[in-house]
Short mmCIF file of C-alpha atoms in Angstrom, two decimals:
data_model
loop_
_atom_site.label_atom_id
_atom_site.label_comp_id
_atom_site.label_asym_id
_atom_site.label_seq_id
_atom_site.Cartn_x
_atom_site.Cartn_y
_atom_site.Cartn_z
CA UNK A 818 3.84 -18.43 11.97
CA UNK A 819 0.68 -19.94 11.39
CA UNK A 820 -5.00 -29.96 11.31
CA UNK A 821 -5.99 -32.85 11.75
CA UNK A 822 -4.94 -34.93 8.55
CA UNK A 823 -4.24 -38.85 7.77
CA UNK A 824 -2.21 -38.62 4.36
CA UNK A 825 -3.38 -41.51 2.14
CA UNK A 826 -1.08 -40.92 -1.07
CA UNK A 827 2.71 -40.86 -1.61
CA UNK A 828 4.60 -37.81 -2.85
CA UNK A 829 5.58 -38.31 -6.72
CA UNK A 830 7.43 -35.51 -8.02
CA UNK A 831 4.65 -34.48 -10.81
CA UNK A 832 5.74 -33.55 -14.49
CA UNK A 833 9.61 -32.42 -13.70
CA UNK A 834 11.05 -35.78 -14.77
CA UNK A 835 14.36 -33.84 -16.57
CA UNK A 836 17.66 -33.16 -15.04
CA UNK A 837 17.56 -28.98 -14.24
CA UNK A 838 21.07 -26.66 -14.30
CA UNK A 839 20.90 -24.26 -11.93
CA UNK A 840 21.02 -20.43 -13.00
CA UNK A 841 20.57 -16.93 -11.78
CA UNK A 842 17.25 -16.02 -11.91
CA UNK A 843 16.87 -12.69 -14.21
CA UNK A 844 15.97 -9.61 -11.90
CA UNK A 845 15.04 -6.82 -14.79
CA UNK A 846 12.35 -4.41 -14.07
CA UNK A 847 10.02 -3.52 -16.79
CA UNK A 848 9.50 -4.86 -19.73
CA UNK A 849 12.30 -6.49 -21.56
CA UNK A 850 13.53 -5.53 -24.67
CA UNK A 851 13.33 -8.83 -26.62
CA UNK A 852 9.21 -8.69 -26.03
CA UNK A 853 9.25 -11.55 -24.08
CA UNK A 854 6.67 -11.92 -20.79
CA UNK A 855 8.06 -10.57 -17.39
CA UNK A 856 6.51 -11.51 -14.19
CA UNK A 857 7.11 -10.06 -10.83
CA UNK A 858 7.22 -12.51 -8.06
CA UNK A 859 8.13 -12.19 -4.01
CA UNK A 860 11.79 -11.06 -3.30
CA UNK A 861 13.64 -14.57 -2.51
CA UNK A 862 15.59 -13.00 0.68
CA UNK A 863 12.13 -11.62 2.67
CA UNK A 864 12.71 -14.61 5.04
CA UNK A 865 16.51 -15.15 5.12
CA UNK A 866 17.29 -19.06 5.01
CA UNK A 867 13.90 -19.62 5.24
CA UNK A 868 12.44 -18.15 1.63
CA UNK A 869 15.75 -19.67 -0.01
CA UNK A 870 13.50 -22.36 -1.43
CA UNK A 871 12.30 -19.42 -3.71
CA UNK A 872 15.30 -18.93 -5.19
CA UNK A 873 15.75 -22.42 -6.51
CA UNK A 874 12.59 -22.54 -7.48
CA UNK A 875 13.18 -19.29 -9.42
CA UNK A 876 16.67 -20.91 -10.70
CA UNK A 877 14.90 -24.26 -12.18
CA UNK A 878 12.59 -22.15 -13.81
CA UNK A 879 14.52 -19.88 -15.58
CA UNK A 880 16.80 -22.83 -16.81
CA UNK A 881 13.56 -24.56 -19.01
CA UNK A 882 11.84 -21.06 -19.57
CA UNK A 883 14.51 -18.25 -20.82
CA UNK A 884 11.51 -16.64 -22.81
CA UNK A 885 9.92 -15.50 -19.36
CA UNK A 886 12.16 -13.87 -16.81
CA UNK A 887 11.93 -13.17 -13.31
CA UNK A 888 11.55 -9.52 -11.48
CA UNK A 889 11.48 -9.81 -8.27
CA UNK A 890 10.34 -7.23 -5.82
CA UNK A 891 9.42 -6.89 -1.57
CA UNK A 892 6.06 -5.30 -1.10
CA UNK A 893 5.41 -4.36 3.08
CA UNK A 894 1.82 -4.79 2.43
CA UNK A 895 -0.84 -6.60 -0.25
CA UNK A 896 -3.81 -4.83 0.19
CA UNK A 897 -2.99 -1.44 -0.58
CA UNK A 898 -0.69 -2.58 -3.64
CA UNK A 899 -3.63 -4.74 -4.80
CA UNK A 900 -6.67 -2.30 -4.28
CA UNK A 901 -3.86 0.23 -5.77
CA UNK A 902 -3.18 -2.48 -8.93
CA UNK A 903 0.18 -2.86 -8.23
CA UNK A 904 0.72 -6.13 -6.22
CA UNK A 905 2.76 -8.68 -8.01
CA UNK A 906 2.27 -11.60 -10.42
CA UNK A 907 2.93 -13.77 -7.46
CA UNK A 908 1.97 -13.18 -3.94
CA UNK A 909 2.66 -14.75 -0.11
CA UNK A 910 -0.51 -15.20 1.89
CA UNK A 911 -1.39 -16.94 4.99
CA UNK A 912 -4.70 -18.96 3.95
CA UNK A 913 -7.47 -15.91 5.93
CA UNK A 914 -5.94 -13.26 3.76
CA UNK A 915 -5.91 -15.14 0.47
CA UNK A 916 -9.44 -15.97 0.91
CA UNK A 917 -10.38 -12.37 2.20
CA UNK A 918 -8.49 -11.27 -1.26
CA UNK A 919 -10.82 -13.81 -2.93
CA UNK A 920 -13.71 -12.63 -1.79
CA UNK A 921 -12.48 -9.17 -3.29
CA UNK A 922 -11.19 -10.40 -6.76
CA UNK A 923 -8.07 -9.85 -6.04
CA UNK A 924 -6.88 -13.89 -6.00
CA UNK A 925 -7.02 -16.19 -8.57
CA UNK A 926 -8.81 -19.86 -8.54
CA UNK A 927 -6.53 -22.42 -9.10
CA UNK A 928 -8.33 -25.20 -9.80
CA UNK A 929 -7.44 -25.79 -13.31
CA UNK A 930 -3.73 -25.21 -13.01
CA UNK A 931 -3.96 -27.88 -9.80
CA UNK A 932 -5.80 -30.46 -12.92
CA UNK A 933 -3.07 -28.95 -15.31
CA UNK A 934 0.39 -30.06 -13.04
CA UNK A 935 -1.14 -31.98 -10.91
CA UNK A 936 -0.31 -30.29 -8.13
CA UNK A 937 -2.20 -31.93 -5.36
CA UNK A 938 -0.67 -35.90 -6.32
CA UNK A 939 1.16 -35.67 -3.30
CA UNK A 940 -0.31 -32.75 -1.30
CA UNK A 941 -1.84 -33.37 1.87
CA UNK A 942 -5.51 -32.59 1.83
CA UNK A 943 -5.71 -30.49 5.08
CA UNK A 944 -3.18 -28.41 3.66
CA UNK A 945 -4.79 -27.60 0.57
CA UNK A 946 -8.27 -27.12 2.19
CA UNK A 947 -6.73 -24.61 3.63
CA UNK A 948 -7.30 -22.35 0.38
CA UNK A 949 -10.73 -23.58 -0.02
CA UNK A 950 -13.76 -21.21 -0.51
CA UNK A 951 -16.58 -21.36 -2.27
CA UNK A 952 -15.72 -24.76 -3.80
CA UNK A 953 -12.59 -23.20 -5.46
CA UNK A 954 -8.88 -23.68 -4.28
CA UNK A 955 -6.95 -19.86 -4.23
CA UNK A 956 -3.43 -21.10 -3.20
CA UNK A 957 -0.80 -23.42 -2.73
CA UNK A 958 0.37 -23.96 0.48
CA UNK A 959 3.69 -23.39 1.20
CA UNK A 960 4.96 -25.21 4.32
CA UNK A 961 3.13 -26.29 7.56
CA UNK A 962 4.29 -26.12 10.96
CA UNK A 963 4.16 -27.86 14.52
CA UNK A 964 4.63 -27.80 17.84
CA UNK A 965 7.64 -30.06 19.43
CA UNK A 966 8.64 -30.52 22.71
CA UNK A 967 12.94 -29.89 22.43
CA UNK A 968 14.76 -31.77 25.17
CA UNK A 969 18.48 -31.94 26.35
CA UNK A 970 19.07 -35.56 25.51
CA UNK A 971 21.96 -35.56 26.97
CA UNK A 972 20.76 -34.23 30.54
CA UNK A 973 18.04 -37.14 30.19
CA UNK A 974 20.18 -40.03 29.69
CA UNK A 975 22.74 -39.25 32.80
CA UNK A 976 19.97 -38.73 34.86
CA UNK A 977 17.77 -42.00 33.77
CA UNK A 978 14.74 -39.51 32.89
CA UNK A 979 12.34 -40.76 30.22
CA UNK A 980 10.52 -38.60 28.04
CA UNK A 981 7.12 -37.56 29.62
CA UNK A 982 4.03 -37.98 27.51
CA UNK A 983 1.29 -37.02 29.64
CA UNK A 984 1.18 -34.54 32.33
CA UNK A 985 1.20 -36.74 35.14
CA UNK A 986 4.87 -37.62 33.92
CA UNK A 987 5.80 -34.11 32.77
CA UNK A 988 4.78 -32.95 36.72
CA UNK A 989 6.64 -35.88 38.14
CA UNK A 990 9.62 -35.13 35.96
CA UNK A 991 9.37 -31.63 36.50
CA UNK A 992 9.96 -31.50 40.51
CA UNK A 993 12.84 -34.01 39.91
CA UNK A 994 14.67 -31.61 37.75
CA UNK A 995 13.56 -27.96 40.26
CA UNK A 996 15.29 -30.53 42.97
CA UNK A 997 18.18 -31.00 41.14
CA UNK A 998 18.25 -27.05 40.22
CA UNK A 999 17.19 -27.42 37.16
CA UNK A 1000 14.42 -24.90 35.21
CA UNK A 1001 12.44 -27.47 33.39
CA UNK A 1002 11.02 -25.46 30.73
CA UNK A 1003 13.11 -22.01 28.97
CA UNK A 1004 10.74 -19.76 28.07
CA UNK A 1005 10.50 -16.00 26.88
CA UNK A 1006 7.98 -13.65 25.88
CA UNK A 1007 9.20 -9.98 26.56
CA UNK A 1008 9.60 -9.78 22.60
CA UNK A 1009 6.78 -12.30 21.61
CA UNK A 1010 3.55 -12.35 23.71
CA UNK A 1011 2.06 -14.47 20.90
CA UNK A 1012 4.36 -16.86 21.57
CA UNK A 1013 2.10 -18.24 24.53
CA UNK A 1014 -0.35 -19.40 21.80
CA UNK A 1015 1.73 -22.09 21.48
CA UNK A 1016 1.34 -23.82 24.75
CA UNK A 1017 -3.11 -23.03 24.40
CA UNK A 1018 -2.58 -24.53 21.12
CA UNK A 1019 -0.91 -27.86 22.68
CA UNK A 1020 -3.18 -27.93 26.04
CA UNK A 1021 -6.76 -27.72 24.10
CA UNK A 1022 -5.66 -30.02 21.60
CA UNK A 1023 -4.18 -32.74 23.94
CA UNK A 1024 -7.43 -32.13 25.87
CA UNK A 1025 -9.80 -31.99 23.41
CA UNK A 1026 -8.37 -33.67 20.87
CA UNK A 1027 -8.45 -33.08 16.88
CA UNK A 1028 -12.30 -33.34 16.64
CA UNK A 1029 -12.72 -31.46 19.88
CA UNK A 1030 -10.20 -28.75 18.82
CA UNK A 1031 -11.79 -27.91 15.84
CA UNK A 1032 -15.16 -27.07 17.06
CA UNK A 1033 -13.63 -25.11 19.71
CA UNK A 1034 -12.19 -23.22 16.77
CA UNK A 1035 -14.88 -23.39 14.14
CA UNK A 1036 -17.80 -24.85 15.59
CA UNK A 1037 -19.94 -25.05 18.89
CA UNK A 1038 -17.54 -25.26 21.08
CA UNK A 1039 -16.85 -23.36 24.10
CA UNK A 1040 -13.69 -21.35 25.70
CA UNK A 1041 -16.12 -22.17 28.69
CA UNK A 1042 -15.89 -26.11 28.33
CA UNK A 1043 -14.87 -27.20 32.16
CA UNK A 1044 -12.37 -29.48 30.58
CA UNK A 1045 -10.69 -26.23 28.84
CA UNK A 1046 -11.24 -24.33 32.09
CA UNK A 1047 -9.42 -27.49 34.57
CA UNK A 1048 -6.44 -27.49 31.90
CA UNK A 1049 -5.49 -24.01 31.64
CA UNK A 1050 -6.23 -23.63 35.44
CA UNK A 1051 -3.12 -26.33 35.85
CA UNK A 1052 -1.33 -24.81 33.54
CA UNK A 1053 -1.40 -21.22 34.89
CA UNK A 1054 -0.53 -23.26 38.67
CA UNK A 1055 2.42 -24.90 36.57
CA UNK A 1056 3.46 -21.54 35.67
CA UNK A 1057 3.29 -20.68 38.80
CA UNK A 1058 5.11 -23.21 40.55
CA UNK A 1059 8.26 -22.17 38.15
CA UNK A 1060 8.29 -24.64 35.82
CA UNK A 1061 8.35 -21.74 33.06
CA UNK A 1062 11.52 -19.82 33.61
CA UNK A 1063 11.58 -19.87 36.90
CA UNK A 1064 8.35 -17.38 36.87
CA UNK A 1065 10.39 -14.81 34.58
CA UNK A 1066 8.73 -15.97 30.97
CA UNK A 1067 7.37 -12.81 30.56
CA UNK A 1068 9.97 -10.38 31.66
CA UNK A 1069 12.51 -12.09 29.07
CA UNK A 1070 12.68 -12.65 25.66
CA UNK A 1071 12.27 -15.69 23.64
CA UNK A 1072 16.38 -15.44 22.69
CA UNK A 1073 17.47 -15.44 26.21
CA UNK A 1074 15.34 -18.34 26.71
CA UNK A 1075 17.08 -20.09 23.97
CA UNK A 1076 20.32 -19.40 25.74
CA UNK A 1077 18.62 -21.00 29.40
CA UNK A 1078 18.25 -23.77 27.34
CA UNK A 1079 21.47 -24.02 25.54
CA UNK A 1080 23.47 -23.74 28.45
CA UNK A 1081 22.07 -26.55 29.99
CA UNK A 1082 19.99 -24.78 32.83
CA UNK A 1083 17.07 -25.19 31.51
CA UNK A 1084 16.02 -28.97 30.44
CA UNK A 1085 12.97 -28.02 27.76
CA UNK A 1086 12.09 -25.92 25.35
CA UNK A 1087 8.47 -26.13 23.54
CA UNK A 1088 9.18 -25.02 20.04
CA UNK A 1089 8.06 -25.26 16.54
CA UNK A 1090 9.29 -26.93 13.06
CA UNK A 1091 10.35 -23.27 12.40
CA UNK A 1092 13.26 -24.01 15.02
CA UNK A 1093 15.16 -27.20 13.54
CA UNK A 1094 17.23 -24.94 11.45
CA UNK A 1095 18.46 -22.80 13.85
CA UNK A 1096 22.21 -23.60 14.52
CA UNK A 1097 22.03 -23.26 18.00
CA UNK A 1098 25.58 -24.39 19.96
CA UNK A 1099 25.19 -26.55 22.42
CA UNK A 1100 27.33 -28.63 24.75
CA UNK A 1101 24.90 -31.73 24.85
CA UNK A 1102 22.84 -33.53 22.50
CA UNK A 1103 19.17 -31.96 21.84
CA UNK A 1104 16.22 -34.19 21.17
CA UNK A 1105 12.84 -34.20 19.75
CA UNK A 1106 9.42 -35.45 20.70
CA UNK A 1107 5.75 -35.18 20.39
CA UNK A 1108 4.68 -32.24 23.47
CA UNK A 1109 3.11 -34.11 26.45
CA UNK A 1110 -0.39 -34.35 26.72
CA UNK A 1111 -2.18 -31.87 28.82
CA UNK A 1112 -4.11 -34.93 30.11
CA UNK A 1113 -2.74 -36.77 33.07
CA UNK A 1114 -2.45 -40.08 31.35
CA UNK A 1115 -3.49 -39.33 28.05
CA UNK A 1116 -1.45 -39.40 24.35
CA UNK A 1117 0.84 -36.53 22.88
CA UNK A 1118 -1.15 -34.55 19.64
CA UNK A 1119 0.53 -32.64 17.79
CA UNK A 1120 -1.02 -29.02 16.50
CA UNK A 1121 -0.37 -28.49 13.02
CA UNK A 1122 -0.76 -24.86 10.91
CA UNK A 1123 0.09 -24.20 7.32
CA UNK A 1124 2.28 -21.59 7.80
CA UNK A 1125 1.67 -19.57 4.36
CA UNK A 1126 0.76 -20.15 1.02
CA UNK A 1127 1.43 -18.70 -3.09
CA UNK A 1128 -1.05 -17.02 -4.44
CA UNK A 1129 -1.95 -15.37 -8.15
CA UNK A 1130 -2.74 -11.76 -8.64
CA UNK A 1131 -5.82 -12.04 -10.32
CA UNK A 1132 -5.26 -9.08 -12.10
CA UNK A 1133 -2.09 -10.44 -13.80
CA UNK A 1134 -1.62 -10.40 -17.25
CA UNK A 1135 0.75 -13.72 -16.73
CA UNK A 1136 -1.10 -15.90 -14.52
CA UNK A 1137 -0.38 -19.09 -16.97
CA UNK A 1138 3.12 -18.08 -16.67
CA UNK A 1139 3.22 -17.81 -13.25
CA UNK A 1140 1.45 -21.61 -12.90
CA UNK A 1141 3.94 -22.90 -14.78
CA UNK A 1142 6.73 -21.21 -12.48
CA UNK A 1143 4.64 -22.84 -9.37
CA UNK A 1144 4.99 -26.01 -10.88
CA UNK A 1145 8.33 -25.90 -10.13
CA UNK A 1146 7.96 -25.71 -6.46
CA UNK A 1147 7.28 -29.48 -6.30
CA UNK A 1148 10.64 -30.26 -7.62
CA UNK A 1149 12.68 -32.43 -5.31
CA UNK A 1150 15.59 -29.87 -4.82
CA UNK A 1151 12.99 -27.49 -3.71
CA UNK A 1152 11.31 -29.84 -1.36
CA UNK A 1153 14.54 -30.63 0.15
CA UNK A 1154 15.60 -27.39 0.52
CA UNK A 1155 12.56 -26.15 2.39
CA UNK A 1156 12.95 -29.78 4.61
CA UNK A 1157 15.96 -28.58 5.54
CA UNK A 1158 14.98 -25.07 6.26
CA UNK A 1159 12.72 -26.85 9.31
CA UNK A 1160 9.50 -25.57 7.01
CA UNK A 1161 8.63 -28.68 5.12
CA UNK A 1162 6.18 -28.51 2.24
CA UNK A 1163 2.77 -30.47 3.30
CA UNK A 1164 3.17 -33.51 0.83
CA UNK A 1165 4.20 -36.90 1.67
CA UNK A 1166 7.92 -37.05 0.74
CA UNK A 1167 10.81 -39.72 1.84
CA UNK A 1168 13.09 -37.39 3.39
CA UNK A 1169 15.65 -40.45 3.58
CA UNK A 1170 16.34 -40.03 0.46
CA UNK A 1171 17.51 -35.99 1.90
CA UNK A 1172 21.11 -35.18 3.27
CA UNK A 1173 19.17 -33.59 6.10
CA UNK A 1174 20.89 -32.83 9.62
CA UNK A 1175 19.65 -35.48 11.93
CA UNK A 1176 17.56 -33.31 14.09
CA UNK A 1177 15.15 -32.44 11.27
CA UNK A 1178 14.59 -35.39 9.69
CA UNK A 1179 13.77 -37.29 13.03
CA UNK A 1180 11.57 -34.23 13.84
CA UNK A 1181 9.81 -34.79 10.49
CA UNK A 1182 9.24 -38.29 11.02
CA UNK A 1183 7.70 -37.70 14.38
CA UNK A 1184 5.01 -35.28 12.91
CA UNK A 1185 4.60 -37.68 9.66
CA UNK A 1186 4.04 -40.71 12.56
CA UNK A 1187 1.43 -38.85 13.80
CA UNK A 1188 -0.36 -37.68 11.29
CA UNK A 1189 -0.53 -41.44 9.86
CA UNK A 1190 -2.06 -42.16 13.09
CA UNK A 1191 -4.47 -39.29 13.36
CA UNK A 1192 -2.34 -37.62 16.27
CA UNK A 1193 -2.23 -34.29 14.49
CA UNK A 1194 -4.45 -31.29 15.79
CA UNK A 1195 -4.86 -27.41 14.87
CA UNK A 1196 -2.85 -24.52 16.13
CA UNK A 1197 -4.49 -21.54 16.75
CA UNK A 1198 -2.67 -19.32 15.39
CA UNK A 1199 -4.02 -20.62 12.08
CA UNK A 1200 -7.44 -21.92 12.85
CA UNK A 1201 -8.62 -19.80 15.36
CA UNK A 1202 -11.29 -17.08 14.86
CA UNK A 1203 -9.61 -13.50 14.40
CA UNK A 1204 -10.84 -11.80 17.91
CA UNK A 1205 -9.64 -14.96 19.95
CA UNK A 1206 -5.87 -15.17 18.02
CA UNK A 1207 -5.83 -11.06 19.28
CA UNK A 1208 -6.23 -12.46 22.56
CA UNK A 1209 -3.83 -15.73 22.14
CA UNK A 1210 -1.22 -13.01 20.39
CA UNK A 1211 -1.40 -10.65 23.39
CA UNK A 1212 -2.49 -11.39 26.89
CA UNK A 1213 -2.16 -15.55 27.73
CA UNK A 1214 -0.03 -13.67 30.96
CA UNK A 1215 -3.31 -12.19 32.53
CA UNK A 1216 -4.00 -16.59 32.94
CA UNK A 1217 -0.40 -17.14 35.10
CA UNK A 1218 -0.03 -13.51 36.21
CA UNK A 1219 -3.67 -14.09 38.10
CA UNK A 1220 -4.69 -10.67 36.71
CA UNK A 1221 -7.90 -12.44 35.68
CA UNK A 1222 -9.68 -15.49 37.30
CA UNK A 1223 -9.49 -18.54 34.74
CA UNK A 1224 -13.06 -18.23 34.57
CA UNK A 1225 -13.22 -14.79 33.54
CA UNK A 1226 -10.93 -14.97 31.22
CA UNK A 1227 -12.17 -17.96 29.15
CA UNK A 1228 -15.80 -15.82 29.68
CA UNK A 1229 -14.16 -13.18 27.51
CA UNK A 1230 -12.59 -15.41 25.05
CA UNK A 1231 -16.05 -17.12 24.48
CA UNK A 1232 -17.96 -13.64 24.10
CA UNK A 1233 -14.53 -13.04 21.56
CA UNK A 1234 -15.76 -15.82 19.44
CA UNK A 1235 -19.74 -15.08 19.70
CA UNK A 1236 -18.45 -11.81 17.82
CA UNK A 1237 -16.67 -13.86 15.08
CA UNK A 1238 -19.70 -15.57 14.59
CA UNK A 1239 -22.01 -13.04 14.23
CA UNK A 1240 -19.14 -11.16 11.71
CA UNK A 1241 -18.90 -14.51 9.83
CA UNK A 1242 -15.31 -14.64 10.17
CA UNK A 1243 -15.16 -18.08 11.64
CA UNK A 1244 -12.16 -20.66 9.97
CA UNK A 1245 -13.94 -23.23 8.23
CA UNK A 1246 -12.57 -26.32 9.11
CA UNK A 1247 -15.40 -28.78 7.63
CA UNK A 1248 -13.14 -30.31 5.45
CA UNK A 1249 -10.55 -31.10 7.60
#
């Protein structure tokens, strides 16, 4: 899993104006016997359901280009294949570890493909800045991804409960439903620590909002700020007060939270694009809204991450053949696909115009609403400096378990960041 963006252009579908037949992608290793170019490109299953956008993309290409053909292959790791000379043509990388591979040589710029297809026409610009460095762009991003509050809509409209938007209402709501023996909030992290990144992510951005957030990421701002300190104090007291799982988030997993919620005894979930196309049964209708604000009468943002991005070996022998093949992942079937996959490509598209289950597509607009606005924030799973995400990934629980004063703790993530800044490994958000 891995901004704050306004999008100012619609999505046009650039250069693939001509009807595409759909074919199996050619899977030969080596080099073929007809002489013609062979690149090697990410397995299309490493993510299930959610990498089948690769596949299409792979399908439309190797309809229009039978002279090049496809190998695809699963590598566990980059660096050692690269430093080794044996990553693939095309590579997977979340935007710190393409620019790391950059800064070694090992990723192409991609500036003059971007001229050449036009790849940016419809491409948010927070998304691409993402894979800036140096004044050169090293990737495409592949999806983005954001934090939703998930509701049982059906629970709320028999009991007359609107959704809260600040925390003033989320409190208020929240005793109404312990009263009624309700948990409000499912919530697991036996099997995913990390996982409580995504409530800091949605507190210091409701907080601190866009601006805020991203100099408490990549700027002067402090873990220490008393306005950081009085949020996540009231959120380790809501914790406390059994709003999360009835004060057994940690000791269960993120699965049998899903299953609190889908049996109806639990009335939230916070959750992330990643979840709208999970087919999870239910016996009620589940809604979708912006996560309350942290403030007590202040407006929902929404954090926002790029949640990977495509990358060229620099070392490849095929790198014009491998543009052309990333061309292709601005088709419309592809964008769909990946829309309906709950990890929507960061360009402006009408997803009317998408047979997509109802769930995602109002999801979609709610994020697209609030990006228009300037509602959008940062998660920091994506922005954050590398020695504060260790912390975010790993011990949130010391904040609710009262193993460590909220003071101290925030005293530790600060000196966490004074480290990233003296190693230069800061997330440079200046054009965001």
């Amino acid at each position: 899993m891995r901004k704050s963006s306004k999008p100012s252009r619609r999505f046009a579908a650039p250069l693939l104006l001509a009807a595409f037949a759909m074919v199996a992608a050619c899977t030969n290793a080596g080099s073929n016997s007809s002489g013609n170019a062979t690149i090697t490109v990410p397995d299309s299953n490493i993510w299930g359901e959610e990498s089948s956008a690769l596949q299409i993309m792979y399908d439309l290409f190797a309809a229009e280009n039978p002279d090049i053909e496809i190998k695809e292959v699963t590598v566990e790791d980059y660096a050692p294949a690269l430093a080794a000379g044996e990553a693939p043509d095309l590579m997977l990388m979340d935007p710190f570890a393409a620019k790391e591979s950059y800064k070694q040589n090992y990723v192409e710029p991609l500036d003059r493909y971007y001229e050449q297809y036009g790849w940016d026409e419809g491409m948010f610009d927070w998304a691409k800045n993402a894979y800036s460095i140096d004044g050169k762009t090293v990737g495409i991003p592949w999806n983005y991804e954001g934090l939703l509050l998930v509701y049982n809509e059906t629970l709320f409209q028999e009991n007359g409960w609107s959704v809260p938007t600040n925390y003033n209402e989320l409190t208020a709501l929240s005793e109404n439903m312990k009263a009624e023996g309700i948990i409000p909030f499912a919530w697991g992290t036996a099997d995913c620590p990390g996982c409580d990144d995504w409530w800091i992510s949605s507190i210091v951005n409701s907080v601190l909002g866009p601006e805020g957030t991203k100099q408490l990421f990549s700027g002067d701002g402090s873990w220490t700020d008393p306005v950081v300190a009085d949020a996540l104090g009231r959120f380790a007291d809501y914790w406390r007060d059994g709003n999360l799982s009835d004060k057994k988030s940690h000791s269960i997993s993120q699965e049998d939270s899903i299953q609190l919620f889908a049996t109806g005894r639990a009335a939230m979930r916070l959750d992330g694009t990643w979840s709208l196309a999970s087919d999870i049964e239910t016996g009620f209708d589940v809604g979708y809204a912006a996560f309350p604000s942290w403030k007590e009468d202040g407006e929902p943002v929404i954090p926002l991450g790029v949640g990977g991005g495509l990358v060229i070996n620099a070392k490849s022998e095929h790198k014009d053949e491998v543009a052309k093949l990333l061309s292709y992942f601005f088709h419309p079937d592809v964008i769909r696909t990946m829309a309906e996959n709950g990890i929507p490509e960061p360009v402006e598209a009408d997803y009317s115009q998408f047979d997509l289950k109802p769930n995602v597509s109002k999801a979609l607009a709610i994020i697209n609403d609030a990006a228009k606005s300037g509602k959008t924030g940062y998660v920091a799973w994506s922005y954050g400096s590398p020695s504060v995400v260790g912390v975010l990934q790993s011990d949130v629980a010391s904040l609710y378990l009262d193993k460590m004063s909220v003071d101290d703790w925030l005293k530790d993530l600060q000196a966490k960041k004074q480290k990233d800044v003296g190693d230069n490994t800061l997330f440079d958000l200046s054009n965001y």
